[in-house]
mmCIF file of C-alpha atoms in Angstrom:
data_model
loop_
_atom_site.group_PDB
_atom_site.id
_atom_site.type_symbol
_atom_site.label_atom_id
_atom_site.label_comp_id
_atom_site.label_asym_id
_atom_site.label_seq_id
_atom_site.Cartn_x
_atom_site.Cartn_y
_atom_site.Cartn_z
ATOM 1 C CA MET A 1 71.287 106.227 95.588
ATOM 2 C CA LEU A 2 71.540 107.028 99.299
ATOM 3 C CA SER A 3 74.471 108.372 101.317
ATOM 4 C CA ALA A 4 74.952 107.875 105.038
ATOM 5 C CA ARG A 5 76.592 111.311 105.103
ATOM 6 C CA LYS A 6 73.229 112.985 104.442
ATOM 7 C CA ALA A 7 70.851 113.193 107.393
ATOM 8 C CA GLU A 8 67.746 112.805 105.248
ATOM 9 C CA ASP A 9 69.221 109.790 103.454
ATOM 10 C CA ALA A 10 70.270 108.160 106.732
ATOM 11 C CA GLU A 11 66.690 108.469 107.966
ATOM 12 C CA TYR A 12 65.405 106.927 104.717
ATOM 13 C CA ILE A 13 67.916 104.060 105.026
ATOM 14 C CA SER A 14 66.611 103.185 108.487
ATOM 15 C CA GLU A 15 63.075 102.981 107.046
ATOM 16 C CA LEU A 16 63.977 100.624 104.163
ATOM 17 C CA PRO A 17 62.566 97.471 105.841
ATOM 18 C CA ARG A 18 59.143 99.140 105.901
ATOM 19 C CA ILE A 19 59.197 100.121 102.221
ATOM 20 C CA THR A 20 57.569 97.681 99.832
ATOM 21 C CA ALA A 21 59.560 96.734 96.729
ATOM 22 C CA PRO A 22 62.211 99.491 96.946
ATOM 23 C CA GLY A 23 64.058 98.111 93.897
ATOM 24 C CA ILE A 24 67.816 98.513 93.621
ATOM 25 C CA VAL A 25 69.106 100.613 96.499
ATOM 26 C CA VAL A 26 72.736 101.758 96.683
ATOM 27 C CA ILE A 27 73.869 102.750 100.187
ATOM 28 C CA ASP A 28 77.091 104.737 100.105
ATOM 29 C CA ASP A 29 79.352 105.341 103.142
ATOM 30 C CA PHE A 30 77.738 102.442 104.985
ATOM 31 C CA HIS A 31 80.468 102.643 107.642
ATOM 32 C CA ARG A 32 79.074 105.991 108.812
ATOM 33 C CA LEU A 33 75.704 104.577 109.845
ATOM 34 C CA ASP A 34 75.012 104.008 113.531
ATOM 35 C CA ASP A 35 75.093 100.439 114.853
ATOM 36 C CA SER A 36 71.310 100.183 115.091
ATOM 37 C CA THR A 37 70.832 101.076 111.422
ATOM 38 C CA LYS A 38 73.628 98.713 110.356
ATOM 39 C CA SER A 39 71.821 95.920 112.190
ATOM 40 C CA THR A 40 68.545 96.895 110.507
ATOM 41 C CA ILE A 41 70.136 96.702 107.043
ATOM 42 C CA ALA A 42 71.770 93.359 107.915
ATOM 43 C CA ASP A 43 68.349 91.963 108.842
ATOM 44 C CA LEU A 44 66.841 93.295 105.601
ATOM 45 C CA LEU A 45 69.623 91.607 103.607
ATOM 46 C CA LYS A 46 68.970 88.301 105.341
ATOM 47 C CA VAL A 47 65.200 88.415 104.840
ATOM 48 C CA SER A 48 65.487 89.508 101.195
ATOM 49 C CA ALA A 49 67.992 86.735 100.449
ATOM 50 C CA ASP A 50 65.957 84.033 102.207
ATOM 51 C CA ASN A 51 62.764 85.073 100.403
ATOM 52 C CA GLU A 52 64.609 85.408 97.081
ATOM 53 C CA ASP A 53 62.861 88.770 96.763
ATOM 54 C CA PRO A 54 63.386 90.113 93.217
ATOM 55 C CA THR A 55 62.027 93.545 94.183
ATOM 56 C CA THR A 56 64.776 94.292 96.718
ATOM 57 C CA LYS A 57 68.474 94.452 95.933
ATOM 58 C CA LEU A 58 70.972 96.239 98.166
ATOM 59 C CA VAL A 59 74.394 97.429 97.057
ATOM 60 C CA ILE A 60 76.478 98.630 99.998
ATOM 61 C CA LEU A 61 79.569 100.783 99.519
ATOM 62 C CA GLY A 62 82.027 101.419 102.316
ATOM 63 C CA ILE A 63 85.598 101.537 103.442
ATOM 64 C CA PRO A 64 87.708 98.368 103.640
ATOM 65 C CA ASP A 65 86.236 95.996 106.243
ATOM 66 C CA ALA A 66 82.762 97.558 105.963
ATOM 67 C CA GLY A 67 81.696 94.000 105.157
ATOM 68 C CA ARG A 68 83.162 92.839 108.470
ATOM 69 C CA ALA A 69 81.063 95.442 110.302
ATOM 70 C CA LEU A 70 77.995 94.216 108.418
ATOM 71 C CA VAL A 71 78.607 90.600 109.396
ATOM 72 C CA GLU A 72 79.223 91.601 113.013
ATOM 73 C CA SER A 73 75.831 93.326 112.992
ATOM 74 C CA SER A 74 74.251 89.978 112.081
ATOM 75 C CA SER A 75 76.560 86.970 111.906
ATOM 76 C CA ASP A 76 74.115 84.781 109.961
ATOM 77 C CA VAL A 77 74.186 87.186 107.004
ATOM 78 C CA ALA A 78 77.754 86.128 106.124
ATOM 79 C CA ASN A 79 76.719 83.476 103.595
ATOM 80 C CA ARG A 80 74.037 85.652 102.034
ATOM 81 C CA ILE A 81 76.187 88.515 100.744
ATOM 82 C CA GLU A 82 78.888 88.889 98.129
ATOM 83 C CA THR A 83 81.836 91.135 98.976
ATOM 84 C CA ILE A 84 83.687 92.825 96.110
ATOM 85 C CA ARG A 85 86.970 94.506 96.969
ATOM 86 C CA PHE A 86 88.347 97.366 94.900
ATOM 87 C CA GLU A 87 92.092 96.865 94.804
ATOM 88 C CA THR A 88 94.791 99.353 93.813
ATOM 89 C CA GLU A 89 95.424 99.532 90.071
ATOM 90 C CA PRO A 90 98.473 97.844 88.536
ATOM 91 C CA ALA A 91 101.290 99.939 87.104
ATOM 92 C CA HIS A 92 100.404 99.216 83.474
ATOM 93 C CA LYS A 93 96.928 100.715 83.944
ATOM 94 C CA ILE A 94 98.346 103.833 85.580
ATOM 95 C CA THR A 95 100.788 104.095 82.677
ATOM 96 C CA ALA A 96 97.914 103.786 80.192
ATOM 97 C CA VAL A 97 96.066 106.677 81.846
ATOM 98 C CA ILE A 98 99.134 108.931 81.725
ATOM 99 C CA GLU A 99 99.883 108.019 78.110
ATOM 100 C CA ALA A 100 96.278 108.821 77.153
ATOM 101 C CA GLY A 101 96.751 112.228 78.765
ATOM 102 C CA GLU A 102 100.033 112.762 76.958
ATOM 103 C CA ALA A 103 98.393 111.965 73.629
ATOM 104 C CA ALA A 104 95.475 114.313 74.309
ATOM 105 C CA LEU A 105 97.766 117.197 75.292
ATOM 106 C CA ASN A 106 100.477 116.361 72.750
ATOM 107 C CA VAL A 107 103.156 116.267 75.472
ATOM 108 C CA SER A 108 105.795 113.897 76.788
ATOM 109 C CA LEU A 109 106.291 113.726 80.586
ATOM 110 C CA ALA A 110 109.879 113.210 81.718
ATOM 111 C CA ALA A 111 108.628 112.241 85.218
ATOM 112 C CA LYS A 112 106.149 109.658 83.921
ATOM 113 C CA GLN A 113 107.794 106.598 85.466
ATOM 114 C CA ASN A 114 108.243 108.319 88.836
ATOM 115 C CA ILE A 115 104.584 109.326 88.777
ATOM 116 C CA VAL A 116 103.569 105.729 88.057
ATOM 117 C CA ASP A 117 105.807 104.441 90.861
ATOM 118 C CA ASN A 118 104.458 106.928 93.422
ATOM 119 C CA SER A 119 100.763 107.025 92.528
ATOM 120 C CA GLN A 120 99.970 104.182 94.972
ATOM 121 C CA GLY A 121 97.802 102.513 92.354
ATOM 122 C CA SER A 122 95.405 105.478 92.271
ATOM 123 C CA PHE A 123 94.216 106.998 88.982
ATOM 124 C CA TYR A 124 93.315 110.134 90.926
ATOM 125 C CA ILE A 125 96.796 110.634 92.387
ATOM 126 C CA ALA A 126 98.474 109.866 89.048
ATOM 127 C CA GLN A 127 96.313 112.413 87.237
ATOM 128 C CA LEU A 128 96.934 115.066 89.880
ATOM 129 C CA LEU A 129 100.704 114.574 89.721
ATOM 130 C CA ALA A 130 100.732 114.672 85.906
ATOM 131 C CA TRP A 131 98.500 117.751 85.876
ATOM 132 C CA ASN A 132 100.856 119.594 88.261
ATOM 133 C CA ALA A 133 103.869 118.619 86.137
ATOM 134 C CA CYS A 134 102.221 120.285 83.123
ATOM 135 C CA ILE A 135 101.131 123.377 85.059
ATOM 136 C CA GLU A 136 104.638 123.796 86.490
ATOM 137 C CA ALA A 137 105.985 123.671 82.901
ATOM 138 C CA GLY A 138 103.524 126.379 81.813
ATOM 139 C CA LEU A 139 101.274 124.025 79.802
ATOM 140 C CA ALA A 140 97.563 124.534 80.404
ATOM 141 C CA GLU A 141 96.096 123.306 77.102
ATOM 142 C CA GLU A 142 96.878 121.071 74.134
ATOM 143 C CA ALA A 143 100.240 121.865 72.580
ATOM 144 C CA PRO A 144 100.358 122.532 68.801
ATOM 145 C CA GLU A 145 103.212 120.032 68.431
ATOM 146 C CA LEU A 146 104.770 117.337 70.606
ATOM 147 C CA THR A 147 106.228 119.181 73.587
ATOM 148 C CA PRO A 148 108.494 117.716 76.288
ATOM 149 C CA VAL A 149 107.500 118.430 79.893
ATOM 150 C CA ASP A 150 110.791 118.329 81.788
ATOM 151 C CA THR A 151 109.440 119.066 85.267
ATOM 152 C CA ALA A 152 111.337 116.884 87.752
ATOM 153 C CA TYR A 153 109.262 114.576 89.925
ATOM 154 C CA ALA A 154 110.794 116.091 93.082
ATOM 155 C CA ALA A 155 109.485 119.507 92.034
ATOM 156 C CA VAL A 156 106.025 118.047 91.374
ATOM 157 C CA GLN A 157 106.030 116.324 94.735
ATOM 158 C CA ARG A 158 106.995 119.515 96.601
ATOM 159 C CA LEU A 159 104.273 121.441 94.779
ATOM 160 C CA VAL A 160 101.570 118.856 95.499
ATOM 161 C CA VAL A 161 102.577 118.408 99.145
ATOM 162 C CA SER A 162 102.569 122.179 99.623
ATOM 163 C CA LYS A 163 99.029 122.398 98.229
ATOM 164 C CA GLN A 164 97.829 119.416 100.236
ATOM 165 C CA LYS A 165 99.213 120.921 103.430
ATOM 166 C CA GLU A 166 96.624 123.669 103.041
ATOM 167 C CA ARG A 167 93.955 120.935 102.959
ATOM 168 C CA PHE A 168 95.293 118.487 105.499
ATOM 169 C CA GLY A 169 97.915 120.281 107.594
ATOM 170 C CA ASP A 170 95.781 121.516 110.502
ATOM 171 C CA ALA A 171 93.713 118.338 110.775
ATOM 172 C CA VAL A 172 96.758 116.042 110.601
ATOM 173 C CA ARG A 173 98.562 118.106 113.240
ATOM 174 C CA ASP A 174 95.470 118.006 115.499
ATOM 175 C CA PHE A 175 95.259 114.237 115.045
ATOM 176 C CA ALA A 176 98.945 113.754 115.894
ATOM 177 C CA ARG A 177 98.556 115.792 119.084
ATOM 178 C CA GLY A 178 95.499 113.797 120.140
ATOM 179 C CA THR A 179 93.021 114.631 122.862
ATOM 180 C CA ARG A 180 95.579 115.774 125.454
ATOM 181 C CA PHE A 181 98.817 116.986 123.946
ATOM 182 C CA ARG A 182 102.010 116.717 125.977
ATOM 183 C CA PRO A 183 105.386 117.369 124.288
ATOM 184 C CA GLY A 184 107.042 114.644 126.358
ATOM 185 C CA GLY A 185 104.174 112.195 125.942
ATOM 186 C CA ARG A 186 104.163 108.849 124.186
ATOM 187 C CA ALA A 187 102.654 110.261 120.956
ATOM 188 C CA PRO A 188 100.347 107.287 120.201
ATOM 189 C CA TYR A 189 98.355 109.151 117.542
ATOM 190 C CA LEU A 190 101.538 110.170 115.751
ATOM 191 C CA HIS A 191 102.568 106.522 115.561
ATOM 192 C CA VAL A 192 99.159 105.623 114.134
ATOM 193 C CA LEU A 193 99.729 108.191 111.372
ATOM 194 C CA ARG A 194 103.117 106.646 110.645
ATOM 195 C CA TRP A 195 101.522 103.204 110.392
ATOM 196 C CA LEU A 196 98.996 104.591 107.928
ATOM 197 C CA ALA A 197 101.796 106.101 105.853
ATOM 198 C CA ASP A 198 103.652 102.767 105.811
ATOM 199 C CA SER A 199 100.587 100.709 104.951
ATOM 200 C CA GLU A 200 100.255 99.272 101.466
ATOM 201 C CA SER A 201 96.538 100.082 101.503
ATOM 202 C CA TRP A 202 94.471 103.016 102.767
ATOM 203 C CA SER A 203 93.423 101.333 105.997
ATOM 204 C CA ILE A 204 95.055 99.614 108.962
ATOM 205 C CA HIS A 205 93.826 97.071 111.493
ATOM 206 C CA LEU A 206 95.151 98.480 114.754
ATOM 207 C CA PRO A 207 95.497 95.197 116.721
ATOM 208 C CA THR A 208 97.632 93.834 113.881
ATOM 209 C CA GLU A 209 99.750 96.986 113.816
ATOM 210 C CA MET A 210 100.217 96.878 117.592
ATOM 211 C CA ARG A 211 101.544 93.334 117.370
ATOM 212 C CA THR A 212 103.974 94.525 114.702
ATOM 213 C CA HIS A 213 105.092 97.524 116.800
ATOM 214 C CA PRO A 214 105.470 96.184 120.382
ATOM 215 C CA THR A 215 107.115 99.332 121.741
ATOM 216 C CA GLU A 216 104.034 101.409 120.969
ATOM 217 C CA LYS A 217 101.345 98.786 121.582
ATOM 218 C CA VAL A 218 100.677 99.824 125.185
ATOM 219 C CA SER A 219 100.161 103.541 124.485
ATOM 220 C CA VAL A 220 98.148 102.973 121.295
ATOM 221 C CA GLY A 221 96.103 100.233 122.978
ATOM 222 C CA LEU A 222 95.269 102.673 125.755
ATOM 223 C CA VAL A 223 93.782 105.334 123.448
ATOM 224 C CA VAL A 224 91.879 102.642 121.527
ATOM 225 C CA ASP A 225 90.452 100.873 124.580
ATOM 226 C CA ARG A 226 89.475 104.059 126.391
ATOM 227 C CA GLY A 227 87.650 105.420 123.361
ATOM 228 C CA TYR A 228 89.989 108.383 122.906
ATOM 229 C CA LEU A 229 90.744 107.486 119.274
ATOM 230 C CA ALA A 230 87.034 107.130 118.483
ATOM 231 C CA ASP A 231 86.339 110.546 120.051
ATOM 232 C CA LEU A 232 89.190 112.136 118.103
ATOM 233 C CA THR A 233 88.086 110.744 114.731
ATOM 234 C CA ASN A 234 84.560 112.038 115.358
ATOM 235 C CA LYS A 235 85.768 115.639 115.330
ATOM 236 C CA PRO A 236 84.485 117.360 112.146
ATOM 237 C CA ASP A 237 87.860 118.336 110.665
ATOM 238 C CA ILE A 238 89.244 114.832 111.204
ATOM 239 C CA SER A 239 86.138 112.782 110.360
ATOM 240 C CA ARG A 240 86.150 114.154 106.808
ATOM 241 C CA LEU A 241 89.612 112.629 106.318
ATOM 242 C CA MET A 242 89.475 109.302 108.133
ATOM 243 C CA HIS A 243 87.101 106.909 109.826
ATOM 244 C CA PHE A 244 87.624 104.613 112.812
ATOM 245 C CA ASP A 245 85.338 101.675 113.509
ATOM 246 C CA PRO A 246 85.517 100.884 117.266
ATOM 247 C CA ASP A 247 84.132 97.380 116.681
ATOM 248 C CA THR A 248 86.487 96.186 113.938
ATOM 249 C CA LYS A 249 89.265 98.568 115.104
ATOM 250 C CA VAL A 250 89.998 99.485 111.497
ATOM 251 C CA LEU A 251 91.187 103.029 110.736
ATOM 252 C CA SER A 252 90.577 104.007 107.116
ATOM 253 C CA VAL A 253 91.446 107.047 105.048
ATOM 254 C CA GLU A 254 88.581 108.647 103.130
ATOM 255 C CA ASP A 255 90.773 110.605 100.694
ATOM 256 C CA PRO A 256 93.682 108.838 98.917
ATOM 257 C CA MET A 257 95.567 112.132 98.714
ATOM 258 C CA LEU A 258 95.929 112.056 102.498
ATOM 259 C CA VAL A 259 97.971 108.846 102.234
ATOM 260 C CA TYR A 260 100.137 110.426 99.534
ATOM 261 C CA TYR A 261 100.612 113.478 101.763
ATOM 262 C CA LEU A 262 101.626 111.328 104.763
ATOM 263 C CA ARG A 263 104.083 109.352 102.647
ATOM 264 C CA SER A 264 105.644 112.492 101.186
ATOM 265 C CA ILE A 265 106.140 114.772 104.185
ATOM 266 C CA SER A 266 109.413 115.032 106.106
ATOM 267 C CA TRP A 267 108.586 113.253 109.350
ATOM 268 C CA GLY A 268 111.428 114.914 111.225
ATOM 269 C CA ASP A 269 110.097 118.354 110.318
ATOM 270 C CA PHE A 270 106.536 117.276 111.061
ATOM 271 C CA ILE A 271 107.423 115.961 114.523
ATOM 272 C CA ARG A 272 109.156 119.242 115.360
ATOM 273 C CA GLU A 273 106.195 121.209 114.005
ATOM 274 C CA VAL A 274 103.741 119.202 116.118
ATOM 275 C CA GLY A 275 105.966 119.770 119.162
ATOM 276 C CA PHE A 276 106.958 116.303 120.408
ATOM 277 C CA THR A 277 110.322 116.078 122.095
ATOM 278 C CA ASN A 278 110.882 112.305 121.802
ATOM 279 C CA VAL A 279 108.850 109.756 119.855
ATOM 280 C CA ASP A 280 111.340 106.936 119.269
ATOM 281 C CA HIS A 281 111.323 105.161 122.612
ATOM 282 C CA THR A 282 113.300 101.982 123.146
ATOM 283 C CA GLU A 283 111.390 101.043 126.311
ATOM 284 C CA THR A 284 107.858 99.660 126.160
ATOM 285 C CA TYR A 285 106.729 101.581 129.259
ATOM 286 C CA ASP A 286 107.311 105.087 130.520
ATOM 287 C CA VAL A 287 106.648 104.021 134.099
ATOM 288 C CA ALA A 288 106.499 100.669 135.903
ATOM 289 C CA LEU A 289 104.690 100.709 139.249
ATOM 290 C CA SER A 290 106.043 98.590 142.110
ATOM 291 C CA PHE A 291 103.929 98.343 145.276
ATOM 292 C CA ALA A 292 102.558 96.030 147.945
ATOM 293 C CA GLY A 293 98.931 94.957 147.633
ATOM 294 C CA GLU A 294 97.913 97.066 150.639
ATOM 295 C CA ASP A 295 98.783 100.216 148.653
ATOM 296 C CA ARG A 296 96.852 99.201 145.526
ATOM 297 C CA PRO A 297 94.118 101.890 146.009
ATOM 298 C CA TYR A 298 96.726 104.645 145.618
ATOM 299 C CA ALA A 299 98.640 102.755 142.884
ATOM 300 C CA GLU A 300 95.442 102.391 140.853
ATOM 301 C CA GLN A 301 94.709 106.109 141.080
ATOM 302 C CA LEU A 302 98.288 106.952 140.092
ATOM 303 C CA ARG A 303 98.087 104.596 137.097
ATOM 304 C CA ASP A 304 94.894 106.298 135.906
ATOM 305 C CA ALA A 305 96.366 109.779 136.343
ATOM 306 C CA LEU A 306 99.570 108.870 134.478
ATOM 307 C CA GLU A 307 97.614 107.240 131.643
ATOM 308 C CA ASP A 308 95.377 110.310 131.428
ATOM 309 C CA ASN A 309 98.591 112.272 130.863
ATOM 310 C CA GLY A 310 99.421 110.037 127.908
ATOM 311 C CA HIS A 311 102.030 107.763 129.479
ATOM 312 C CA ALA A 312 102.443 104.008 129.027
ATOM 313 C CA VAL A 313 102.267 102.469 132.501
ATOM 314 C CA PHE A 314 103.051 98.931 133.641
ATOM 315 C CA TYR A 315 100.424 97.966 136.210
ATOM 316 C CA ASP A 316 100.082 94.291 137.075
ATOM 317 C CA PHE A 317 96.291 94.048 136.700
ATOM 318 C CA ASN A 318 96.535 95.499 133.182
ATOM 319 C CA GLU A 319 98.812 92.642 132.175
ATOM 320 C CA GLN A 320 97.004 89.645 133.685
ATOM 321 C CA HIS A 321 96.043 88.252 130.271
ATOM 322 C CA ARG A 322 99.690 88.393 129.168
ATOM 323 C CA ILE A 323 101.108 86.975 132.405
ATOM 324 C CA LEU A 324 98.599 84.105 132.459
ATOM 325 C CA GLY A 325 100.420 80.813 131.898
ATOM 326 C CA GLU A 326 103.850 82.489 131.797
ATOM 327 C CA ASP A 327 106.723 82.206 134.238
ATOM 328 C CA VAL A 328 105.958 85.326 136.302
ATOM 329 C CA GLN A 329 109.538 86.098 137.276
ATOM 330 C CA SER A 330 110.741 85.731 133.672
ATOM 331 C CA TYR A 331 107.954 88.052 132.546
ATOM 332 C CA LEU A 332 108.353 90.741 135.214
ATOM 333 C CA GLY A 333 112.148 90.777 135.491
ATOM 334 C CA PRO A 334 112.969 92.480 132.157
ATOM 335 C CA ILE A 335 110.235 95.086 132.658
ATOM 336 C CA TYR A 336 111.674 96.360 135.945
ATOM 337 C CA ALA A 337 115.300 95.907 134.871
ATOM 338 C CA SER A 338 115.221 97.688 131.488
ATOM 339 C CA GLY A 339 111.736 97.750 129.955
ATOM 340 C CA CYS A 340 110.686 101.098 131.416
ATOM 341 C CA ARG A 341 112.081 104.597 131.552
ATOM 342 C CA TYR A 342 111.363 104.939 135.276
ATOM 343 C CA VAL A 343 110.257 102.706 138.119
ATOM 344 C CA VAL A 344 107.866 104.332 140.560
ATOM 345 C CA ALA A 345 108.301 102.509 143.879
ATOM 346 C CA ILE A 346 105.306 103.045 146.180
ATOM 347 C CA LEU A 347 106.830 102.399 149.587
ATOM 348 C CA GLY A 348 104.291 101.479 152.241
ATOM 349 C CA PRO A 349 104.801 99.722 155.618
ATOM 350 C CA LEU A 350 104.775 96.228 154.044
ATOM 351 C CA TYR A 351 106.759 96.928 150.875
ATOM 352 C CA GLY A 352 109.985 95.194 151.915
ATOM 353 C CA SER A 353 108.258 92.158 153.407
ATOM 354 C CA LYS A 354 106.206 91.015 150.396
ATOM 355 C CA ARG A 355 107.608 88.397 148.000
ATOM 356 C CA TRP A 356 106.979 90.255 144.749
ATOM 357 C CA THR A 357 108.166 93.641 146.005
ATOM 358 C CA ILE A 358 111.417 92.026 147.104
ATOM 359 C CA PHE A 359 111.808 90.424 143.687
ATOM 360 C CA GLU A 360 110.941 93.622 141.802
ATOM 361 C CA SER A 361 113.295 95.779 143.890
ATOM 362 C CA GLU A 362 116.155 93.370 143.147
ATOM 363 C CA GLN A 363 115.508 93.870 139.417
ATOM 364 C CA PHE A 364 115.475 97.679 139.455
ATOM 365 C CA LYS A 365 118.197 98.148 142.089
ATOM 366 C CA PRO A 366 120.839 99.126 139.457
ATOM 367 C CA LEU A 367 118.521 101.905 138.222
ATOM 368 C CA PHE A 368 118.978 103.844 141.484
ATOM 369 C CA GLU A 369 122.420 104.979 140.366
ATOM 370 C CA GLU A 370 120.929 106.266 137.084
ATOM 371 C CA GLY A 371 118.237 108.260 138.900
ATOM 372 C CA ARG A 372 115.534 106.128 137.297
ATOM 373 C CA VAL A 373 113.770 105.042 140.492
ATOM 374 C CA LEU A 374 111.193 107.525 141.779
ATOM 375 C CA PRO A 375 110.200 106.743 145.403
ATOM 376 C CA ILE A 376 106.744 107.649 146.689
ATOM 377 C CA TRP A 377 106.516 107.033 150.421
ATOM 378 C CA SER A 378 103.398 106.350 152.396
ATOM 379 C CA HIS A 379 102.882 108.866 155.207
ATOM 380 C CA THR A 380 102.731 105.836 157.515
ATOM 381 C CA ALA A 381 106.181 104.503 156.558
ATOM 382 C CA LEU A 382 108.673 107.328 156.017
ATOM 383 C CA PRO A 383 112.362 106.354 155.589
ATOM 384 C CA SER A 384 114.505 105.974 158.667
ATOM 385 C CA ALA A 385 117.928 107.529 159.122
ATOM 386 C CA PHE A 386 119.493 104.260 158.004
ATOM 387 C CA ASP A 387 117.424 103.823 154.831
ATOM 388 C CA ALA A 388 119.485 103.881 151.620
ATOM 389 C CA THR A 389 116.846 106.011 149.858
ATOM 390 C CA ARG A 390 116.595 108.700 152.532
ATOM 391 C CA ASP A 391 118.657 111.143 150.458
ATOM 392 C CA LYS A 392 116.675 110.605 147.272
ATOM 393 C CA GLY A 393 114.079 113.164 146.219
ATOM 394 C CA ARG A 394 110.679 111.708 147.017
ATOM 395 C CA LEU A 395 106.936 112.232 147.015
ATOM 396 C CA VAL A 396 104.650 111.365 149.931
ATOM 397 C CA PHE A 397 101.001 110.270 150.063
ATOM 398 C CA ASP A 398 98.590 109.860 152.954
ATOM 399 C CA PRO A 399 96.543 106.627 152.597
ATOM 400 C CA SER A 400 93.615 108.286 154.413
ATOM 401 C CA ALA A 401 93.524 111.369 152.145
ATOM 402 C CA ASP A 402 91.749 111.924 148.814
ATOM 403 C CA LEU A 403 93.860 109.477 146.815
ATOM 404 C CA ARG A 404 92.607 110.667 143.424
ATOM 405 C CA ALA A 405 93.591 114.286 144.100
ATOM 406 C CA VAL A 406 97.002 113.278 145.449
ATOM 407 C CA ALA A 407 97.629 110.913 142.524
ATOM 408 C CA VAL A 408 96.804 113.647 139.985
ATOM 409 C CA GLN A 409 99.311 115.993 141.667
ATOM 410 C CA HIS A 410 101.999 113.308 141.738
ATOM 411 C CA ALA A 411 101.307 112.359 138.110
ATOM 412 C CA GLU A 412 101.913 115.971 137.064
ATOM 413 C CA VAL A 413 105.302 115.939 138.795
ATOM 414 C CA ILE A 414 106.257 112.626 137.172
ATOM 415 C CA SER A 415 105.069 113.887 133.769
ATOM 416 C CA LYS A 416 107.364 116.891 134.058
ATOM 417 C CA LYS A 417 110.228 114.549 134.913
ATOM 418 C CA LEU A 418 109.488 112.444 131.846
ATOM 419 C CA ALA A 419 109.260 115.526 129.638
ATOM 420 C CA GLU A 420 112.645 116.848 130.756
ATOM 421 C CA THR A 421 114.402 113.542 130.146
#
């Protein structure tokens, strides 16, 4: 019996291919092994299966989709392993557990059906809820005669959630705030927690969830692709609660009580406690950038700085795979007209003479009256006295300056604007 959580066991696991006739070896928490060791075990499985070696049998335990990670380590092992999934328990089995407890304690639980309905198919959660119902009623041992336990389920739930907050509260709040917390930010990690709470199982496949939640897909995709989510889930207080596999992009909960906690908390109160000012956006993007190709060096730096601040940014090169094969005008039009909170127009010398800048400006023209167009002028093309935007508050950049430094400063100003609105 070996566990990937133990350093000495992990070292032993990596040496298994060099051990003659190890017998039956159970590897627990396989998902926590590094990629090299996973590949080593996949090779050992393949060799043992091909040789029909009776002296080597591996049993691998892991989170949902651990098998997928194993196959990805060595694709030709797929037909040589058997995957057994542990599903949630049906209601009649949960009921049987509670009734066995009632018989042993000589009690009758008034909240039994509610406990069954809210146990999420987990014996552990059902037992914990029933135990708290008895404790709340002052019953700590077998009753001398059949005794009703009238504790309401709502009271049990409040008690359990209060206790679990001591276990999970700080870590869940840290996860929701992410690596760089901004009250007016897009809150991608908070949305991931919500998806976990809504999931029927204890794990979610993030690409699938992003397709289901298009408004949040850009911000969540950003923290996944840049490795921010992987870094966050590697922090000690968070890694003991959940695991993220960057290859399969599956986020799994290690403790079923965490899922119960997430499903039971008041999300309105939690959002206020975490400190977000707005998490239910109707627009896909916080900012859409409009610029001529000659100003792309600055636009690229501004995109990076805004994304570092946690904002969802429409930048054409980010969307090439989605635009490919589509009618470009039909794709871009709704984004600049209504699909973003603000348009940032980067106005260089050639802005008004390029085909796509003319098209984009026609789409977001009505947003000027709403104050939702933020002009950033190139130092080489400041507005004339006859320019319609001359009276609008603006930022200015010098194309020959340190574009990264300027973009970071401008991103801070735009972030404050987003936070206030």
